[in-house]
Coordinates of C-alpha atoms and ligand atoms in Angstrom, one line a residue:
P1 CA -31.9 -1.5 -73.7
A2 CA -29.5 1.2 -74.8
L3 CA -30.8 3.4 -77.6
P4 CA -28.9 3.2 -80.9
E5 CA -26.7 6.2 -81.5
R6 CA -28.6 8.9 -83.4
T7 CA -27.4 12.0 -85.3
L8 CA -29.5 15.1 -85.1
E9 CA -29.4 18.2 -87.1
G10 CA -30.9 21.4 -85.6
N11 CA -32.1 24.8 -86.7
R12 CA -33.0 27.7 -84.5
Y13 CA -35.7 30.2 -85.5
M14 CA -36.3 33.5 -83.8
L15 CA -40.1 34.2 -83.2
P16 CA -41.6 37.7 -83.3
N17 CA -42.4 37.4 -79.6
G18 CA -38.7 37.2 -78.7
H19 CA -38.8 33.4 -78.1
S20 CA -36.8 31.1 -80.2
L21 CA -37.8 27.7 -81.6
M22 CA -35.4 24.8 -82.1
V23 CA -36.2 22.2 -84.7
F24 CA -34.3 18.9 -84.7
R25 CA -34.2 16.4 -87.6
D26 CA -33.0 12.8 -87.2
I27 CA -30.5 12.3 -90.0
S28 CA -29.1 9.0 -88.8
R29 CA -30.8 7.0 -91.7
L30 CA -29.6 9.6 -94.3
L31 CA -26.0 9.2 -93.0
Q32 CA -26.3 5.4 -93.1
L33 CA -27.5 5.5 -96.7
E34 CA -24.7 7.8 -97.6
Q35 CA -22.2 5.3 -96.1
V36 CA -23.8 2.4 -98.1
R37 CA -23.4 4.5 -101.3
R38 CA -19.8 5.3 -100.5
D39 CA -18.9 1.7 -99.8
F40 CA -20.7 0.5 -103.0
V41 CA -18.7 3.0 -105.2
A42 CA -15.5 2.0 -103.5
N43 CA -16.1 -1.7 -103.9
V44 CA -17.2 -1.4 -107.6
S45 CA -14.1 0.7 -108.4
H46 CA -11.9 -1.8 -106.6
E47 CA -13.4 -4.7 -108.5
L48 CA -13.0 -2.9 -111.9
R49 CA -9.3 -2.4 -111.3
S50 CA -8.0 -5.9 -112.0
P51 CA -10.0 -6.6 -115.3
L52 CA -8.9 -3.2 -116.6
T53 CA -5.3 -4.0 -115.9
V54 CA -5.7 -7.3 -117.8
V55 CA -7.4 -5.6 -120.8
S56 CA -4.8 -2.8 -121.1
G57 CA -2.0 -5.4 -120.8
F58 CA -3.3 -7.5 -123.7
I59 CA -3.9 -4.3 -125.8
E60 CA -0.3 -3.4 -125.3
T61 CA 0.8 -7.0 -126.2
L62 CA -1.2 -6.9 -129.4
Q63 CA 0.3 -3.5 -130.3
D64 CA 3.8 -4.8 -129.8
T65 CA 3.2 -8.0 -131.8
P66 CA 4.7 -7.6 -135.3
G67 CA 2.3 -8.2 -138.1
C68 CA -0.7 -8.4 -135.8
G69 CA -2.9 -6.2 -137.9
N70 CA -3.2 -3.7 -140.7
D71 CA -3.3 0.0 -140.2
E72 CA -7.1 0.0 -139.5
A73 CA -6.7 -2.7 -136.8
L74 CA -3.8 -0.8 -135.2
G75 CA -6.0 2.4 -135.2
Y76 CA -8.7 0.5 -133.3
L77 CA -6.1 -0.8 -130.9
Q78 CA -4.9 2.7 -130.3
L79 CA -8.5 3.8 -129.6
M80 CA -9.0 0.9 -127.2
A81 CA -5.8 1.8 -125.4
Q82 CA -6.9 5.4 -124.9
Q83 CA -10.4 4.5 -123.7
T84 CA -9.0 1.9 -121.3
A85 CA -6.6 4.5 -119.9
R86 CA -9.5 6.9 -119.4
M87 CA -11.4 4.2 -117.5
Q88 CA -8.3 3.5 -115.3
D89 CA -8.1 7.3 -114.5
L90 CA -11.8 7.3 -113.6
V91 CA -11.4 4.2 -111.3
D92 CA -8.3 5.7 -109.6
D93 CA -10.1 9.0 -109.0
L94 CA -13.2 7.2 -107.6
L95 CA -11.0 5.3 -105.2
T96 CA -9.2 8.4 -104.2
L97 CA -12.5 10.1 -103.5
A98 CA -13.8 7.1 -101.5
R99 CA -10.6 7.1 -99.4
L100 CA -11.0 10.9 -98.7
E101 CA -14.7 10.6 -97.9
A102 CA -14.0 7.8 -95.5
G103 CA -13.3 10.6 -93.0
A104 CA -11.0 10.0 -90.1
P105 CA -8.1 12.4 -90.8
P106 CA -4.9 10.3 -91.1
Q107 CA -2.7 10.5 -88.0
P108 CA 0.0 11.6 -87.5
G109 CA 1.1 12.2 -91.1
E110 CA 4.5 13.4 -92.2
A111 CA 6.2 16.7 -93.2
V112 CA 5.0 17.3 -96.8
C113 CA 6.5 20.3 -98.6
P114 CA 4.2 21.4 -101.5
A115 CA 7.0 23.3 -103.3
G116 CA 8.7 20.1 -104.3
L117 CA 5.4 18.6 -105.4
V118 CA 4.7 21.6 -107.6
E119 CA 8.1 21.2 -109.3
Q120 CA 7.5 17.5 -109.8
T121 CA 4.0 18.1 -111.3
L122 CA 5.3 20.9 -113.6
S123 CA 8.2 18.8 -114.9
A124 CA 5.8 15.9 -115.6
M125 CA 3.6 18.3 -117.6
Q126 CA 6.5 20.0 -119.4
E127 CA 5.5 18.6 -122.8
Q128 CA 1.9 19.9 -122.7
V129 CA 3.1 23.3 -121.3
Q130 CA 5.7 23.6 -124.1
S131 CA 3.3 22.5 -126.8
K132 CA 0.8 25.2 -125.7
Q133 CA 3.6 27.7 -125.1
L134 CA 2.1 28.5 -121.7
R135 CA 4.1 31.1 -119.6
L136 CA 4.7 29.6 -116.2
S137 CA 5.8 31.4 -113.0
T138 CA 6.1 30.3 -109.4
D139 CA 6.5 31.9 -106.0
L140 CA 7.2 28.9 -103.7
D141 CA 8.3 28.9 -100.1
R142 CA 10.5 25.8 -99.9
A143 CA 10.7 25.8 -96.1
L144 CA 7.0 25.9 -95.7
C145 CA 5.6 22.3 -95.1
L146 CA 2.5 20.7 -93.8
Q147 CA 1.9 17.9 -91.4
A148 CA -0.1 15.7 -93.7
H149 CA -0.2 12.6 -95.9
S150 CA 1.7 13.1 -99.1
L151 CA -1.0 11.4 -101.3
D152 CA -3.6 14.0 -100.2
I153 CA -1.4 17.1 -100.8
T154 CA -0.2 15.6 -104.1
S155 CA -3.9 15.3 -105.2
I156 CA -4.5 18.9 -104.5
V157 CA -1.3 20.2 -106.3
R158 CA -1.7 17.9 -109.3
N159 CA -5.4 18.4 -109.9
L160 CA -5.3 22.2 -109.7
I161 CA -2.2 22.5 -111.9
E162 CA -3.5 19.9 -114.4
N163 CA -6.7 21.9 -114.7
A164 CA -4.9 25.2 -115.3
V165 CA -2.9 23.6 -118.1
K166 CA -6.0 22.0 -119.6
Y167 CA -8.2 25.0 -119.5
T168 CA -5.7 27.7 -120.4
P169 CA -5.4 28.5 -124.1
A170 CA -2.0 28.6 -125.9
G171 CA 0.3 31.5 -125.0
E172 CA -1.5 32.4 -121.7
R173 CA -0.1 32.6 -118.2
I174 CA -0.2 30.3 -115.1
H175 CA 1.1 31.4 -111.8
V176 CA 1.6 29.0 -108.8
V177 CA 2.1 30.2 -105.3
W178 CA 2.8 28.4 -102.0
R179 CA 3.4 30.8 -99.1
R180 CA 2.3 32.0 -95.7
Q181 CA -0.5 34.5 -95.6
G182 CA -1.2 35.9 -92.1
E183 CA -2.1 32.9 -89.9
E184 CA -2.6 30.6 -92.8
A185 CA -0.6 28.9 -95.5
V186 CA -2.0 29.2 -99.0
F187 CA -1.6 27.3 -102.2
I188 CA -2.7 29.3 -105.3
V189 CA -3.0 28.3 -108.9
E190 CA -4.0 31.3 -111.1
D191 CA -4.4 31.3 -114.8
T192 CA -5.3 33.8 -117.5
G193 CA -7.4 31.2 -119.3
E194 CA -11.0 30.9 -120.4
G195 CA -12.5 31.5 -116.9
I196 CA -15.8 30.1 -115.6
P197 CA -19.2 31.8 -115.8
P198 CA -20.4 32.8 -112.3
E199 CA -23.5 30.5 -112.5
H200 CA -21.3 27.4 -112.5
L201 CA -19.0 28.4 -109.7
H202 CA -21.0 27.0 -106.8
R203 CA -21.4 23.6 -108.4
L204 CA -17.8 23.0 -109.6
T205 CA -16.8 20.8 -106.7
E206 CA -19.7 18.4 -107.2
R207 CA -18.8 15.0 -108.5
F208 CA -18.9 14.9 -112.3
Y209 CA -19.9 18.5 -112.7
R210 CA -18.3 20.1 -115.8
V211 CA -18.9 23.5 -117.4
D212 CA -18.4 22.2 -120.9
K213 CA -18.9 18.4 -120.8
G214 CA -17.6 17.7 -124.3
R215 CA -14.4 19.7 -123.9
S216 CA -13.7 18.4 -120.5
R217 CA -14.0 14.8 -121.6
A218 CA -12.0 15.5 -124.8
S219 CA -9.2 16.9 -122.6
G220 CA -9.1 13.7 -120.5
G221 CA -10.9 15.0 -117.4
T222 CA -12.8 12.6 -115.1
G223 CA -15.0 15.4 -113.6
L224 CA -13.8 14.4 -110.1
G225 CA -10.7 16.6 -109.8
L226 CA -12.1 19.6 -107.9
S227 CA -14.2 17.3 -105.7
I228 CA -11.0 15.5 -104.7
V229 CA -9.3 18.8 -104.0
K230 CA -12.1 20.0 -101.7
H231 CA -12.2 16.7 -99.7
A232 CA -8.4 16.5 -99.5
A233 CA -8.2 20.1 -98.2
A234 CA -11.1 19.5 -95.7
R235 CA -9.1 16.6 -94.2
Y236 CA -6.6 19.1 -92.9
D237 CA -9.2 21.8 -92.0
G238 CA -8.4 23.5 -95.2
R239 CA -10.8 25.2 -97.5
L240 CA -10.9 25.7 -101.3
E241 CA -11.8 29.1 -102.7
L242 CA -12.5 29.9 -106.3
E243 CA -12.6 33.2 -108.2
S244 CA -13.1 33.4 -111.9
A245 CA -14.0 35.8 -114.6
P246 CA -15.1 34.5 -118.0
G247 CA -12.5 35.4 -120.6
R248 CA -10.0 36.7 -118.1
G249 CA -9.0 33.6 -116.0
S250 CA -9.4 31.7 -112.7
R251 CA -7.8 31.6 -109.3
F252 CA -8.1 28.5 -107.2
S253 CA -6.7 28.8 -103.7
V254 CA -6.5 26.2 -100.8
H255 CA -6.0 27.7 -97.4
F256 CA -4.5 25.7 -94.5
P257 CA -4.7 26.8 -90.9
A258 CA -1.4 27.4 -89.0
Q259 CA -1.8 24.3 -86.8
R260 CA -1.4 22.1 -89.8
L261 CA 2.1 23.4 -90.6
G262 CA 5.0 21.1 -89.9
Q263 CA 8.8 21.0 -90.0
A264 CA 10.6 19.4 -92.9
Ligands
LIG301 P1 -12.4 17.8 -115.0 O1 -11.9 16.4 -114.9 O2 -13.6 17.9 -115.9 O3 -11.4 18.8 -115.3 P2 -12.7 19.0 -112.4 O4 -13.5 18.6 -111.2 O5 -11.2 19.1 -112.2 O6 -13.1 18.0 -113.6 O7 -13.2 20.4 -112.9 C1 -14.6 20.6 -113.0 C2 -14.9 21.6 -114.2 O8 -14.4 22.9 -113.8 C3 -14.1 21.3 -115.5 O9 -14.8 20.4 -116.3 C4 -14.0 22.7 -116.1 O10 -15.2 23.0 -116.8 C5 -13.9 23.7 -114.9 N1 -12.5 24.1 -114.6 C6 -11.7 23.6 -113.6 N2 -10.5 24.2 -113.6 C7 -10.6 25.2 -114.5 C8 -9.7 26.3 -114.9 N3 -8.5 26.5 -114.4 N4 -10.2 27.2 -115.9 C9 -11.5 27.0 -116.4 N5 -12.3 26.0 -116.1 C10 -11.9 25.2 -115.1

C-alpha cells in the first residue's frame, strides 16, 4: 500500500573529520495537530459571531428604549456595549488570522493600491488623531500597486496605522510611506512614540503578546494585530521588519518583492 505523505524537517551538521551528518525529523503529526488547533479556533470564532450579534443588537434596543432605566442602568448598558464590541473585534481578528493561516495564497488577486487604503484609514481615525494632536505626514506613491487581495493589504495598513495612533503620545509624529525601494516596494509606519524595549521585539508578532498588557487592553487592542500583519505579508512573500528605541519611537516596515507589484 502507498505510504501516507510525510513531512520531514532536516538539519545538517559538519563533523570535525570533514564529513557531514544529516538528521531528519518527521513533523507530520505536529503539522496535523497544528491544523486541528487552527480549525478549532476558526470554528469557535465562527460560532461566537451570531450570539454576539444578537446580544449587541438587544443592548442597542434597550439603550434606545425611552424610560428603560435610570442612570445607573444606562451606565451598565454602556459598559456591556463596550465589552461586546471588544469581543466582536476579537472574534473578527481570530477569523482573519485563521483565514490567513489557512495558507494557499489567493489567486489571482486584484490590483490593490495601498496609497488609497492609507488615506481611508487616516480619515477614519481623524477624530483620535485630532484629539491627541498627532502630527501626520505621508509620502505615498499612488501609482504603485500590488497584485493581491484587498482584505489582506487593508489588514496590514490598518493594523500598523492603528497601532501608531494608539501607542504614540499626544503631540508626537507619525510618518507613513509607500514607495519603491530598489527591487522591492515598501510600506512604512514610523512614529516618535513610546518605543518598545529590545527584549520584547522578537516576540511582538506572537498571538496575544503585548508589551504592557493593561495599557494595550485599555486602548482596545486584541493582541493579534501584528500577528495578522506578519501572516498577511507572508502571503505575498513579504516580510515585516521592526526597529524601535524606547522613548524615541518605532518603525514598522513591510517589504514586498517586485514580482508582487501590479498595474492599477
Ligand atoms: P495590540 O492589539 O495589543 O495592539 P498588536 O499585535 O497590534 O496588539 O501589538 C502587540 C504589542 O506591540 C502591543 O500590545 C504594543 O505593546 C506593541 N506595539 C505595537 N505597535 C506599537 C507602536 N507603534 N509603538 C509602541 N508599541 C507598539
